């Protein structure tokens, strides 16, 4: 089955700096890679996703890159704000199942 | 659409009691997933259904756990008997099966077994 690894587990950045979270996956058949943001007491919410036929996608301050050859994908948040503080999960879809990373707790220091 | 609906939001029970968690997926979605989230193990897939049929229940920890989906708009996750180590947040999520379709999560049920 698919195995998704995520790093780092915790990340602290100063407000205005960039944050990068990286994930690797093992199943070359995985074709869809969403990123979720989970705030305290809430369920994960999709913030951006990328399909296997695309190398990069951007939505305002958030971008995701995908390297299919190396089987890794990354989340980039620029100009971080305190409200970006949350736990972020990467995931890979293989078949009908979603496989999640272990999460990154991001703290943006004002 | 109201999104994925879960009930109850919080459940506190005593060891040995039966617990039933409920989920209403987004209308039109044909896949439903039950996850468990703990600090130690992160987000674990317990079981998922496609068109109301259980496809993969390999994540169900033991026979005390069971899940049903009697129709396209309702699913239950039951723990009988419950144990303190079952304490966790349980999420239900739904999606379309085919294509590059995102998975929508419910707000979760926080279960505490004393």
Short mmCIF file of C-alpha atoms in Angstrom, two decimals:
data_model
loop_
_atom_site.label_atom_id
_atom_site.label_comp_id
_atom_site.label_asym_id
_atom_site.label_seq_id
_atom_site.Cartn_x
_atom_site.Cartn_y
_atom_site.Cartn_z
CA UNK A 1 0.00 0.00 0.00
CA UNK A 2 0.86 3.68 -0.10
CA UNK A 3 3.15 5.20 2.55
CA UNK A 4 3.24 8.97 3.02
CA UNK A 5 5.94 10.61 5.10
CA UNK A 6 5.80 14.25 6.18
CA UNK A 7 8.47 16.60 7.54
CA UNK A 8 8.97 18.50 9.72
CA UNK A 9 6.60 17.54 12.51
CA UNK A 10 6.80 21.04 14.00
CA UNK A 11 7.70 24.35 12.40
CA UNK A 12 7.96 27.84 13.84
CA UNK A 13 8.39 30.90 11.65
CA UNK A 14 8.28 34.64 12.15
CA UNK A 15 5.29 36.45 10.74
CA UNK A 16 6.00 37.42 7.15
CA UNK A 17 8.51 34.63 6.56
CA UNK A 18 7.86 31.60 4.35
CA UNK A 19 7.04 28.08 5.52
CA UNK A 20 7.75 24.88 3.61
CA UNK A 21 6.40 21.43 4.43
CA UNK A 22 7.57 18.37 2.53
CA UNK A 23 6.02 14.97 1.88
CA UNK A 24 7.13 11.83 0.11
CA UNK A 25 5.02 8.96 -1.16
CA UNK A 26 5.79 5.42 -2.25
CA UNK A 27 3.09 4.35 -4.70
CA UNK A 28 3.73 5.60 -8.23
CA UNK A 29 0.04 5.01 -8.99
CA UNK A 30 -0.99 7.83 -6.64
CA UNK A 31 -2.48 10.58 -8.77
CA UNK A 32 -3.95 13.21 -6.50
CA UNK A 33 -2.28 15.08 -3.65
CA UNK A 34 -4.36 17.31 -1.37
CA UNK A 35 -3.17 19.42 1.53
CA UNK A 36 -5.35 19.95 4.59
CA UNK A 37 -5.29 22.54 7.35
CA UNK A 38 -6.65 21.53 10.72
CA UNK A 39 -7.41 24.14 13.35
CA UNK A 40 -7.93 23.28 16.97
CA UNK A 41 -11.22 21.48 17.55
CA UNK A 42 -12.09 21.25 13.86
CA UNK A 43 -11.87 18.71 11.09
CA UNK A 44 -9.22 18.95 8.36
CA UNK A 45 -10.10 21.43 5.62
CA UNK A 46 -8.72 21.26 2.10
CA UNK A 47 -6.54 24.28 1.28
CA UNK A 48 -4.94 23.26 -2.02
CA UNK A 49 -4.48 20.18 -4.13
CA UNK A 50 -2.49 19.05 -7.13
CA UNK A 51 -3.01 16.35 -9.71
CA UNK A 52 -0.31 14.07 -10.99
CA UNK A 53 -0.26 15.70 -14.43
CA UNK A 54 0.70 19.09 -13.00
CA UNK A 55 4.02 20.17 -11.51
CA UNK A 56 2.99 23.27 -9.62
CA UNK A 57 -0.13 25.05 -8.48
CA UNK A 58 -0.54 28.37 -6.73
CA UNK A 59 -3.41 30.02 -4.89
CA UNK A 60 -2.54 33.44 -3.47
CA UNK A 61 0.00 32.85 -0.68
CA UNK A 62 -0.13 29.07 -0.95
CA UNK A 63 1.61 26.92 -3.54
CA UNK A 64 2.21 23.22 -3.99
CA UNK A 65 4.87 21.53 -6.09
CA UNK A 66 5.00 17.93 -7.23
CA UNK A 67 7.98 15.91 -8.42
CA UNK A 68 6.60 12.61 -9.72
CA UNK A 69 10.01 11.19 -10.52
CA UNK A 70 11.25 11.66 -6.98
CA UNK A 71 7.80 10.99 -5.49
CA UNK A 72 7.70 14.07 -3.36
CA UNK A 73 5.49 17.11 -3.04
CA UNK A 74 5.73 20.26 -0.97
CA UNK A 75 3.53 22.99 0.45
CA UNK A 76 4.81 26.55 0.39
CA UNK A 77 3.20 29.34 2.37
CA UNK A 78 4.57 32.83 1.77
CA UNK A 79 4.10 35.97 3.86
CA UNK A 80 2.89 33.89 6.78
CA UNK A 81 0.31 35.34 9.16
CA UNK A 82 -0.67 34.32 12.71
CA UNK A 83 -3.90 32.81 11.38
CA UNK A 84 -1.81 30.34 9.37
CA UNK A 85 -0.94 28.64 12.66
CA UNK A 86 -2.48 25.16 12.53
CA UNK A 87 -1.65 21.53 11.80
CA UNK A 88 -1.13 20.77 8.13
CA UNK A 89 -1.54 17.33 6.60
CA UNK A 90 -0.47 16.11 3.20
CA UNK A 91 -2.20 13.17 1.56
CA UNK A 92 -1.91 10.96 -1.49
CA UNK A 93 -4.77 9.27 -3.23
CA UNK A 94 -4.12 5.76 -4.53
CA UNK A 95 -7.17 4.04 -5.97
CA UNK A 96 -10.12 5.08 -3.82
CA UNK A 97 -8.16 5.57 -0.63
CA UNK A 98 -6.45 8.60 0.85
CA UNK A 99 -3.20 8.12 2.76
CA UNK A 100 -2.22 10.87 5.15
CA UNK A 101 1.07 12.17 6.45
CA UNK A 102 1.58 12.52 10.19
CA UNK A 103 1.02 16.27 10.20
CA UNK A 104 3.09 19.42 10.72
CA UNK A 105 2.25 21.80 13.53
CA UNK A 106 2.98 25.29 12.18
CA UNK A 107 3.32 28.22 14.56
CA UNK A 108 3.59 31.73 13.15
CA UNK A 109 5.12 34.07 15.71
CA UNK A 110 3.76 37.64 15.54
CA UNK B 1 -24.88 22.04 1.30
CA UNK B 2 -24.33 21.65 5.05
CA UNK B 3 -21.22 19.55 4.56
CA UNK B 4 -20.53 16.30 6.35
CA UNK B 5 -22.57 16.11 9.54
CA UNK B 6 -21.45 14.13 12.57
CA UNK B 7 -23.16 13.47 15.87
CA UNK B 8 -22.63 13.69 18.69
CA UNK B 9 -19.82 16.26 18.76
CA UNK B 10 -18.70 15.10 22.17
CA UNK B 11 -19.29 11.80 23.95
CA UNK B 12 -18.20 10.83 27.42
CA UNK B 13 -18.90 7.30 28.51
CA UNK B 14 -17.72 4.69 30.93
CA UNK B 15 -15.63 1.68 30.07
CA UNK B 16 -17.76 -1.23 28.90
CA UNK B 17 -20.56 0.90 27.50
CA UNK B 18 -21.65 0.83 23.88
CA UNK B 19 -20.91 3.93 21.83
CA UNK B 20 -22.49 4.81 18.49
CA UNK B 21 -21.15 7.59 16.31
CA UNK B 22 -23.19 8.88 13.40
CA UNK B 23 -22.39 10.45 10.07
CA UNK B 24 -24.33 12.00 7.23
CA UNK B 25 -22.17 12.43 4.12
CA UNK B 26 -22.54 15.19 1.57
CA UNK B 27 -25.45 14.49 -0.73
CA UNK B 28 -24.31 12.84 -3.96
CA UNK B 29 -20.99 11.59 -2.62
CA UNK B 30 -20.60 7.84 -3.01
CA UNK B 31 -17.57 7.17 -0.82
CA UNK B 32 -17.52 7.47 2.95
CA UNK B 33 -14.53 7.16 5.26
CA UNK B 34 -14.18 6.78 9.03
CA UNK B 35 -10.93 8.00 10.61
CA UNK B 36 -9.58 8.05 14.13
CA UNK B 37 -7.17 10.77 15.26
CA UNK B 38 -4.94 10.60 18.31
CA UNK B 39 -1.78 12.43 19.32
CA UNK B 40 0.21 9.20 19.28
CA UNK B 41 -0.95 7.71 15.99
CA UNK B 42 -2.15 10.70 14.01
CA UNK B 43 -4.96 10.22 11.48
CA UNK B 44 -5.80 6.55 10.89
CA UNK B 45 -8.26 5.22 8.34
CA UNK B 46 -10.59 2.72 10.02
CA UNK B 47 -12.91 1.75 7.18
CA UNK B 48 -14.28 3.10 3.95
CA UNK B 49 -17.44 2.45 1.98
CA UNK B 50 -18.11 2.81 -1.71
CA UNK B 51 -21.75 2.91 -2.79
CA UNK B 52 -22.74 1.80 0.73
CA UNK B 53 -20.55 -1.32 0.56
CA UNK B 54 -17.57 -1.71 2.92
CA UNK B 55 -14.48 -1.90 0.72
CA UNK B 56 -11.60 -1.95 3.18
CA UNK B 57 -11.98 -2.46 6.93
CA UNK B 58 -8.38 -3.45 7.57
CA UNK B 59 -7.95 -0.38 9.77
CA UNK B 60 -10.64 -1.41 12.23
CA UNK B 61 -8.62 -2.13 15.37
CA UNK B 62 -10.56 -5.14 16.63
CA UNK B 63 -13.92 -6.86 16.74
CA UNK B 64 -15.24 -4.35 19.23
CA UNK B 65 -15.49 -1.91 16.34
CA UNK B 66 -18.16 -2.20 13.67
CA UNK B 67 -19.46 0.14 10.97
CA UNK B 68 -22.56 0.15 8.83
CA UNK B 69 -23.92 2.18 5.96
CA UNK B 70 -27.55 1.22 5.49
CA UNK B 71 -28.12 3.88 2.83
CA UNK B 72 -26.30 6.59 0.91
CA UNK B 73 -27.05 9.28 3.49
CA UNK B 74 -26.18 7.63 6.78
CA UNK B 75 -23.41 5.66 8.44
CA UNK B 76 -22.64 4.53 11.98
CA UNK B 77 -19.49 3.50 13.77
CA UNK B 78 -20.12 1.41 16.87
CA UNK B 79 -17.77 0.43 19.67
CA UNK B 80 -18.97 -2.31 21.99
CA UNK B 81 -17.67 -2.60 24.64
CA UNK B 82 -15.72 0.65 24.79
CA UNK B 83 -12.32 0.92 26.49
CA UNK B 84 -10.29 3.93 27.68
CA UNK B 85 -7.79 3.44 24.83
CA UNK B 86 -10.61 4.13 22.37
CA UNK B 87 -10.59 7.77 23.48
CA UNK B 88 -9.87 9.84 20.38
CA UNK B 89 -11.48 12.15 17.84
CA UNK B 90 -13.38 10.22 15.20
CA UNK B 91 -13.85 11.85 11.81
CA UNK B 92 -16.16 10.95 9.00
CA UNK B 93 -15.34 12.12 5.48
CA UNK B 94 -16.98 11.74 2.08
CA UNK B 95 -16.01 12.14 -1.56
CA UNK B 96 -16.82 11.14 -5.09
CA UNK B 97 -15.10 7.90 -5.96
CA UNK B 98 -13.85 8.68 -9.39
CA UNK B 99 -11.48 11.31 -10.64
CA UNK B 100 -9.48 13.83 -8.72
CA UNK B 101 -12.09 14.57 -6.12
CA UNK B 102 -11.31 15.97 -2.74
CA UNK B 103 -12.38 14.44 0.49
CA UNK B 104 -14.56 16.55 2.80
CA UNK B 105 -14.28 16.03 6.54
CA UNK B 106 -16.93 16.41 9.18
CA UNK B 107 -16.26 18.29 12.43
CA UNK B 108 -15.46 15.09 14.31
CA UNK B 109 -16.73 13.40 17.46
CA UNK B 110 -14.51 13.67 20.51
CA UNK B 111 -14.90 10.42 22.44
CA UNK B 112 -13.74 10.05 26.02
CA UNK B 113 -14.00 6.65 27.66
CA UNK B 114 -13.48 6.78 31.42
#
